[in-house]
Structures are given as C-alpha cells and as structure tokens.
mmCIF file of C-alpha atoms in Angstrom:
data_model
loop_
_atom_site.group_PDB
_atom_site.id
_atom_site.type_symbol
_atom_site.label_atom_id
_atom_site.label_comp_id
_atom_site.label_asym_id
_atom_site.label_seq_id
_atom_site.Cartn_x
_atom_site.Cartn_y
_atom_site.Cartn_z
ATOM 1 C CA UNK Z 1 7.644 -21.892 36.453
ATOM 2 C CA UNK Z 2 6.134 -18.722 37.974
ATOM 3 C CA UNK Z 3 4.212 -18.896 41.249
ATOM 4 C CA UNK Z 4 0.579 -17.756 41.364
ATOM 5 C CA UNK Z 5 1.615 -14.562 43.161
ATOM 6 C CA UNK Z 6 4.276 -13.827 40.563
ATOM 7 C CA UNK Z 7 1.775 -14.398 37.756
ATOM 8 C CA UNK Z 8 -0.612 -11.905 39.367
ATOM 9 C CA UNK Z 9 2.164 -9.304 39.656
ATOM 10 C CA UNK Z 10 3.071 -9.843 36.007
ATOM 11 C CA UNK Z 11 -0.568 -9.538 34.950
ATOM 12 C CA UNK Z 12 -1.009 -6.249 36.836
ATOM 13 C CA UNK Z 13 2.200 -4.916 35.304
ATOM 14 C CA UNK Z 14 1.124 -6.060 31.853
ATOM 15 C CA UNK Z 15 -2.211 -4.249 32.169
ATOM 16 C CA UNK Z 16 -0.435 -1.010 33.072
ATOM 17 C CA UNK Z 17 1.888 -1.382 30.096
ATOM 18 C CA UNK Z 18 -1.053 -2.088 27.778
ATOM 19 C CA UNK Z 19 -2.839 1.070 28.944
ATOM 20 C CA UNK Z 20 0.251 3.170 28.211
ATOM 21 C CA UNK Z 21 0.722 1.518 24.822
ATOM 22 C CA UNK Z 22 -2.875 2.250 23.846
ATOM 23 C CA UNK Z 23 -2.379 5.915 24.702
ATOM 24 C CA UNK Z 24 0.966 6.389 22.966
ATOM 25 C CA UNK Z 25 0.673 4.135 19.897
ATOM 26 C CA UNK Z 26 -1.853 6.298 17.963
ATOM 27 C CA UNK Z 27 0.437 9.311 18.325
ATOM 28 C CA UNK Z 28 3.467 7.624 16.769
ATOM 29 C CA UNK Z 29 1.821 5.059 14.483
ATOM 30 C CA UNK Z 30 3.185 6.587 11.273
ATOM 31 C CA UNK Z 31 6.771 6.174 12.504
ATOM 32 C CA UNK Z 32 7.418 2.441 12.532
ATOM 33 C CA UNK Z 33 10.630 2.667 14.567
ATOM 34 C CA UNK Z 34 8.899 4.552 17.389
ATOM 35 C CA UNK Z 35 5.839 2.324 17.198
ATOM 36 C CA UNK Z 36 7.997 -0.799 17.473
ATOM 37 C CA UNK Z 37 9.614 0.667 20.574
ATOM 38 C CA UNK Z 38 6.223 1.394 22.122
ATOM 39 C CA UNK Z 39 5.301 -2.261 21.754
ATOM 40 C CA UNK Z 40 8.822 -3.380 22.749
ATOM 41 C CA UNK Z 41 9.423 -5.593 19.742
ATOM 42 C CA UNK Z 42 13.023 -6.327 18.771
ATOM 43 C CA UNK Z 43 12.229 -5.023 15.298
ATOM 44 C CA UNK Z 44 12.665 -1.582 16.836
ATOM 45 C CA UNK Z 45 15.355 -2.372 19.404
ATOM 46 C CA UNK Z 46 18.301 -4.704 19.102
ATOM 47 C CA UNK Z 47 18.012 -5.707 15.458
ATOM 48 C CA UNK Z 48 16.904 -2.319 14.168
ATOM 49 C CA UNK Z 49 14.803 -3.810 11.374
ATOM 50 C CA UNK Z 50 12.016 -1.226 11.632
ATOM 51 C CA UNK Z 51 13.712 1.359 9.411
ATOM 52 C CA UNK Z 52 14.163 -1.263 6.689
ATOM 53 C CA UNK Z 53 10.552 -2.368 6.977
ATOM 54 C CA UNK Z 54 9.448 1.237 6.657
ATOM 55 C CA UNK Z 55 11.632 1.668 3.560
ATOM 56 C CA UNK Z 56 10.082 -1.291 1.758
ATOM 57 C CA UNK Z 57 6.539 -1.422 3.180
ATOM 58 C CA UNK Z 58 5.819 2.253 3.817
ATOM 59 C CA UNK Z 59 3.808 2.588 0.599
ATOM 60 C CA UNK Z 60 1.406 -0.084 1.899
ATOM 61 C CA UNK Z 61 0.702 1.692 5.185
ATOM 62 C CA UNK Z 62 -2.748 3.027 4.306
ATOM 63 C CA UNK Z 63 -3.898 0.058 2.223
ATOM 64 C CA UNK Z 64 -6.132 -2.851 3.347
ATOM 65 C CA UNK Z 65 -3.277 -5.350 3.261
ATOM 66 C CA UNK Z 66 -3.171 -8.962 4.399
ATOM 67 C CA UNK Z 67 -0.069 -9.796 6.488
ATOM 68 C CA UNK Z 68 1.194 -13.075 7.934
ATOM 69 C CA UNK Z 69 3.981 -13.255 10.496
ATOM 70 C CA UNK Z 70 5.488 -16.629 11.391
ATOM 71 C CA UNK Z 71 6.467 -16.532 15.060
ATOM 72 C CA UNK Z 72 4.379 -14.688 17.657
ATOM 73 C CA UNK Z 73 6.923 -14.624 20.475
ATOM 74 C CA UNK Z 74 6.522 -15.127 24.194
ATOM 75 C CA UNK Z 75 8.005 -18.614 23.928
ATOM 76 C CA UNK Z 76 5.607 -21.245 25.353
ATOM 77 C CA UNK Z 77 3.430 -18.770 27.254
ATOM 78 C CA UNK Z 78 -0.207 -18.747 26.141
ATOM 79 C CA UNK Z 79 -0.759 -15.036 26.681
ATOM 80 C CA UNK Z 80 2.687 -13.465 26.297
ATOM 81 C CA UNK Z 81 3.944 -12.446 22.897
ATOM 82 C CA UNK Z 82 2.338 -10.627 19.989
ATOM 83 C CA UNK Z 83 4.242 -7.351 20.292
ATOM 84 C CA UNK Z 84 5.098 -7.264 16.588
ATOM 85 C CA UNK Z 85 1.531 -8.244 15.624
ATOM 86 C CA UNK Z 86 0.247 -5.230 17.570
ATOM 87 C CA UNK Z 87 2.875 -3.071 15.875
ATOM 88 C CA UNK Z 88 1.701 -4.194 12.433
ATOM 89 C CA UNK Z 89 -1.951 -3.785 13.429
ATOM 90 C CA UNK Z 90 -1.403 -0.133 14.358
ATOM 91 C CA UNK Z 91 0.954 0.662 11.468
ATOM 92 C CA UNK Z 92 -1.348 -0.878 8.837
ATOM 93 C CA UNK Z 93 -4.603 0.544 10.158
ATOM 94 C CA UNK Z 94 -6.661 -1.073 7.408
ATOM 95 C CA UNK Z 95 -4.769 -4.365 7.451
ATOM 96 C CA UNK Z 96 -5.652 -7.868 8.591
ATOM 97 C CA UNK Z 97 -2.800 -9.255 10.684
ATOM 98 C CA UNK Z 98 -2.240 -13.013 10.955
ATOM 99 C CA UNK Z 99 0.226 -14.634 13.340
ATOM 100 C CA UNK Z 100 1.394 -18.260 13.265
ATOM 101 C CA UNK Z 101 3.091 -20.017 16.169
ATOM 102 C CA UNK Z 102 3.809 -23.607 17.124
ATOM 103 C CA UNK Z 103 2.683 -22.841 20.708
ATOM 104 C CA UNK Z 104 -0.882 -21.989 21.719
ATOM 105 C CA UNK Z 105 -1.445 -18.222 21.836
ATOM 106 C CA UNK Z 106 -4.431 -16.165 22.938
ATOM 107 C CA UNK Z 107 -4.586 -12.666 21.499
ATOM 108 C CA UNK Z 108 -8.168 -11.436 21.282
ATOM 109 C CA UNK Z 109 -7.747 -8.030 19.685
ATOM 110 C CA UNK Z 110 -9.247 -6.318 16.623
ATOM 111 C CA UNK Z 111 -7.777 -7.348 13.229
ATOM 112 C CA UNK Z 112 -5.305 -9.815 14.797
ATOM 113 C CA UNK Z 113 -5.857 -13.471 13.883
ATOM 114 C CA UNK Z 114 -3.829 -16.170 15.614
ATOM 115 C CA UNK Z 115 -3.155 -19.614 14.126
ATOM 116 C CA UNK Z 116 -1.395 -22.564 15.710
ATOM 117 C CA UNK Z 117 0.820 -24.661 13.480
ATOM 118 C CA UNK Z 118 4.320 -25.814 12.612
ATOM 119 C CA UNK Z 119 6.149 -23.702 10.036
ATOM 120 C CA UNK Z 120 7.898 -26.800 8.706
ATOM 121 C CA UNK Z 121 4.537 -28.464 7.907
ATOM 122 C CA UNK Z 122 4.071 -27.533 4.258
ATOM 123 C CA UNK Z 123 0.624 -29.130 4.019
ATOM 124 C CA UNK Z 124 -0.599 -26.967 6.886
ATOM 125 C CA UNK Z 125 0.976 -23.819 5.434
ATOM 126 C CA UNK Z 126 -0.548 -24.354 1.999
ATOM 127 C CA UNK Z 127 -3.976 -24.795 3.571
ATOM 128 C CA UNK Z 128 -3.425 -21.644 5.638
ATOM 129 C CA UNK Z 129 -2.557 -19.796 2.438
ATOM 130 C CA UNK Z 130 -5.647 -21.099 0.650
ATOM 131 C CA UNK Z 131 -7.954 -20.149 3.521
ATOM 132 C CA UNK Z 132 -6.540 -16.761 4.518
ATOM 133 C CA UNK Z 133 -4.296 -15.640 1.653
ATOM 134 C CA UNK Z 134 -3.085 -14.387 -0.609
ATOM 135 C CA UNK Z 135 -0.823 -12.256 1.547
ATOM 136 C CA UNK Z 136 0.710 -8.913 0.684
ATOM 137 C CA UNK Z 137 3.433 -9.488 3.275
ATOM 138 C CA UNK Z 138 4.822 -12.670 4.841
ATOM 139 C CA UNK Z 139 7.442 -12.370 7.582
ATOM 140 C CA UNK Z 140 9.442 -15.368 8.779
ATOM 141 C CA UNK Z 141 10.448 -14.653 12.370
ATOM 142 C CA UNK Z 142 9.857 -18.224 13.490
ATOM 143 C CA UNK Z 143 12.256 -20.932 14.600
ATOM 144 C CA UNK Z 144 15.169 -19.630 12.466
ATOM 145 C CA UNK Z 145 16.066 -23.252 11.731
ATOM 146 C CA UNK Z 146 17.325 -23.246 8.154
ATOM 147 C CA UNK Z 147 15.307 -26.271 7.036
ATOM 148 C CA UNK Z 148 12.153 -24.651 8.468
ATOM 149 C CA UNK Z 149 12.862 -21.354 6.702
ATOM 150 C CA UNK Z 150 13.197 -23.099 3.358
ATOM 151 C CA UNK Z 151 10.114 -25.269 3.939
ATOM 152 C CA UNK Z 152 7.967 -22.210 4.733
ATOM 153 C CA UNK Z 153 9.244 -20.292 1.728
ATOM 154 C CA UNK Z 154 8.618 -23.209 -0.611
ATOM 155 C CA UNK Z 155 5.063 -23.635 0.698
ATOM 156 C CA UNK Z 156 3.999 -19.983 0.655
ATOM 157 C CA UNK Z 157 5.947 -17.775 -1.731
ATOM 158 C CA UNK Z 158 4.826 -18.776 -5.211
ATOM 159 C CA UNK Z 159 1.110 -19.381 -4.655
ATOM 160 C CA UNK Z 160 0.223 -17.418 -1.534
ATOM 161 C CA UNK Z 161 2.062 -14.090 -1.866
ATOM 162 C CA UNK Z 162 0.472 -11.495 -4.134
ATOM 163 C CA UNK Z 163 2.374 -10.166 -7.156
ATOM 164 C CA UNK Z 164 4.549 -7.261 -5.939
ATOM 165 C CA UNK Z 165 4.117 -8.517 -2.358
ATOM 166 C CA UNK Z 166 7.026 -9.189 -0.016
ATOM 167 C CA UNK Z 167 8.374 -12.280 1.713
ATOM 168 C CA UNK Z 168 10.785 -11.271 4.473
ATOM 169 C CA UNK Z 169 13.258 -13.580 6.214
ATOM 170 C CA UNK Z 170 14.660 -12.338 9.529
ATOM 171 C CA UNK Z 171 17.713 -13.306 11.597
ATOM 172 C CA UNK Z 172 19.634 -15.007 8.806
ATOM 173 C CA UNK Z 173 22.752 -15.118 10.963
ATOM 174 C CA UNK Z 174 21.547 -18.608 11.900
ATOM 175 C CA UNK Z 175 22.662 -19.680 8.401
ATOM 176 C CA UNK Z 176 26.145 -20.049 9.897
ATOM 177 C CA UNK Z 177 25.205 -21.803 13.164
ATOM 178 C CA UNK Z 178 25.370 -25.584 13.453
ATOM 179 C CA UNK Z 179 22.565 -25.748 16.023
ATOM 180 C CA UNK Z 180 20.172 -24.210 13.475
ATOM 181 C CA UNK Z 181 21.256 -26.449 10.632
ATOM 182 C CA UNK Z 182 23.601 -23.819 9.265
ATOM 183 C CA UNK Z 183 26.992 -24.176 7.648
ATOM 184 C CA UNK Z 184 29.904 -22.261 6.150
ATOM 185 C CA UNK Z 185 29.467 -19.500 3.555
ATOM 186 C CA UNK Z 186 28.340 -21.012 0.264
ATOM 187 C CA UNK Z 187 26.198 -23.741 1.849
ATOM 188 C CA UNK Z 188 23.126 -23.866 -0.405
ATOM 189 C CA UNK Z 189 20.929 -25.509 2.247
ATOM 190 C CA UNK Z 190 20.690 -22.389 4.405
ATOM 191 C CA UNK Z 191 18.515 -19.286 4.365
ATOM 192 C CA UNK Z 192 21.396 -17.309 2.872
ATOM 193 C CA UNK Z 193 21.866 -19.994 0.227
ATOM 194 C CA UNK Z 194 18.171 -19.692 -0.612
ATOM 195 C CA UNK Z 195 18.387 -15.922 -0.984
ATOM 196 C CA UNK Z 196 21.498 -16.193 -3.145
ATOM 197 C CA UNK Z 197 19.693 -18.568 -5.511
ATOM 198 C CA UNK Z 198 16.796 -16.136 -5.840
ATOM 199 C CA UNK Z 199 19.116 -13.650 -7.555
ATOM 200 C CA UNK Z 200 19.079 -16.038 -10.523
ATOM 201 C CA UNK Z 201 15.289 -15.851 -10.554
ATOM 202 C CA UNK Z 202 15.359 -12.053 -10.738
ATOM 203 C CA UNK Z 203 17.291 -12.553 -13.991
ATOM 204 C CA UNK Z 204 15.206 -15.492 -15.258
ATOM 205 C CA UNK Z 205 14.446 -13.820 -18.613
ATOM 206 C CA UNK Z 206 18.113 -14.197 -19.505
ATOM 207 C CA UNK Z 207 18.359 -17.959 -18.938
ATOM 208 C CA UNK Z 208 18.589 -18.593 -22.676
ATOM 209 C CA UNK Z 209 19.113 -22.304 -23.307
ATOM 210 C CA UNK Z 210 19.387 -23.237 -19.639
ATOM 211 C CA UNK Z 211 17.466 -26.385 -18.662
ATOM 212 C CA UNK Z 212 17.844 -26.136 -14.879
ATOM 213 C CA UNK Z 213 15.167 -25.824 -12.208
ATOM 214 C CA UNK Z 214 11.969 -23.877 -12.943
ATOM 215 C CA UNK Z 215 12.351 -20.176 -12.253
ATOM 216 C CA UNK Z 216 10.430 -18.561 -9.402
ATOM 217 C CA UNK Z 217 8.490 -15.300 -9.896
ATOM 218 C CA UNK Z 218 10.937 -12.988 -8.118
ATOM 219 C CA UNK Z 219 10.942 -9.297 -9.011
ATOM 220 C CA UNK Z 220 13.677 -8.143 -6.621
ATOM 221 C CA UNK Z 221 15.821 -9.260 -3.700
ATOM 222 C CA UNK Z 222 16.984 -6.720 -1.110
ATOM 223 C CA UNK Z 223 19.583 -8.091 1.309
ATOM 224 C CA UNK Z 224 20.808 -6.430 4.491
ATOM 225 C CA UNK Z 225 22.646 -7.723 7.543
ATOM 226 C CA UNK Z 226 20.541 -10.611 8.902
ATOM 227 C CA UNK Z 227 17.398 -9.777 6.899
ATOM 228 C CA UNK Z 228 16.211 -10.111 3.289
ATOM 229 C CA UNK Z 229 13.164 -8.742 1.467
ATOM 230 C CA UNK Z 230 12.073 -10.882 -1.481
ATOM 231 C CA UNK Z 231 9.531 -9.239 -3.786
ATOM 232 C CA UNK Z 232 7.162 -11.438 -5.752
ATOM 233 C CA UNK Z 233 7.358 -10.805 -9.475
#
C-alpha cells in the first residue's frame, strides 16, 4: 500500500509522462510498434505483438471500427492501467475503444469506454455485446486463465464479432501452466486446444457426412508464439 506522499509523487510523475505522450503520440501514430512504446504497453515491448497487430489490423486503421479489449491493466488500481486502450485510441483515430476489467477503472478520455465485469461471466459478456457490439476487433488480454479464455470466446465470437472481424487471444503460454488451468500439449481444454479446434471450422465446407459439433464461422486462424488471430467468417 502506497503512502499519501508516495501517491502524490506518482501522480506528479504520471502527469509529466502523460504530457510527453500527448506530444509524441500524434507523430508516430501510424507506426503501431512505436506508438505502443510511447504508451509503454507490453504489446510493443516484451511480447513484441505490435508488429503482428499491424500486419493483421493495419487495413482497419482509418476506419470507424469498434474494438473491445478484455483486461485494462494496472492490477487493482482504480486509475492505473489503460496503456493499450490509449494505443488503440490513437492508432484507430476514428474508432470507439472499449475496455473490460474485473477491477474498477477510471479512464475519462475521448473515445475510450470502460466497463467493469468478469470475463468468465457469459451472461454479462453477451449483454455487453448486445449493447455495444458488434465489434470489429476483440482482444483477450485478461486473466489468461484457460477456462476464462474459452468462456469469453464462446460468449462473444459467433454473435458479437462482425464478419471478417478478428478475435485475438494473447499470452497463450498459460495453456501449459497448471496455475492457469493449463495442461500438456494436446489438452483440448486450453486456449491452444481451442485454437487447434478452430482449424476444423476453417475447413467446415469439407465435413461431408460428419455429424459432430456445429461448425463456427471461422474464415482463418493465424497462430504465432503466444498469440492467435481468429478471423470471423
């Protein structure tokens, strides 16, 4: 727990950082990797996801898209977090940016809309989709618990992602970690198991005579280390 004095120092430092970000971000906004570094999101550092996002979402940059990101960051702090939401807001200059977090967050900035909810609550997610969707992009950067990832996908993908839109799952390395409900390679209950099954749905037109589960509308699945882009068909 921070003391009052420490909180004041952090607030002053944060304000200085925000002023610099507001000056620099417009200059680099068309380069997602640089923009992510300006806002200090791990999409630009550490994971290096920004180049992949630019590859798959670059054509949407100048469109009035609707984006939902699960997981705002900043842990339990009310005011910390939101670096990736600001990155998306500046990259998609005509977009509406929605963020969902289980903790209370306060981000009062243009075109950023914050919602509080549990990503494993499918009733809540479906209502969120009905009220604010459909979404052109959904990003799961939430708890990374495998059961939560699958619950969110099941609630949102089919009915609340636009045709040709993307559903992105980050940090899939947790598929192999016990503490996140993961398991060994081939475990179908994990995020990686989910993505593997979606390859069947890409090829659903060739299921001649198969009476298995209903096929999902998946146009393409792009898989990289720790991240997958699932395109609605």
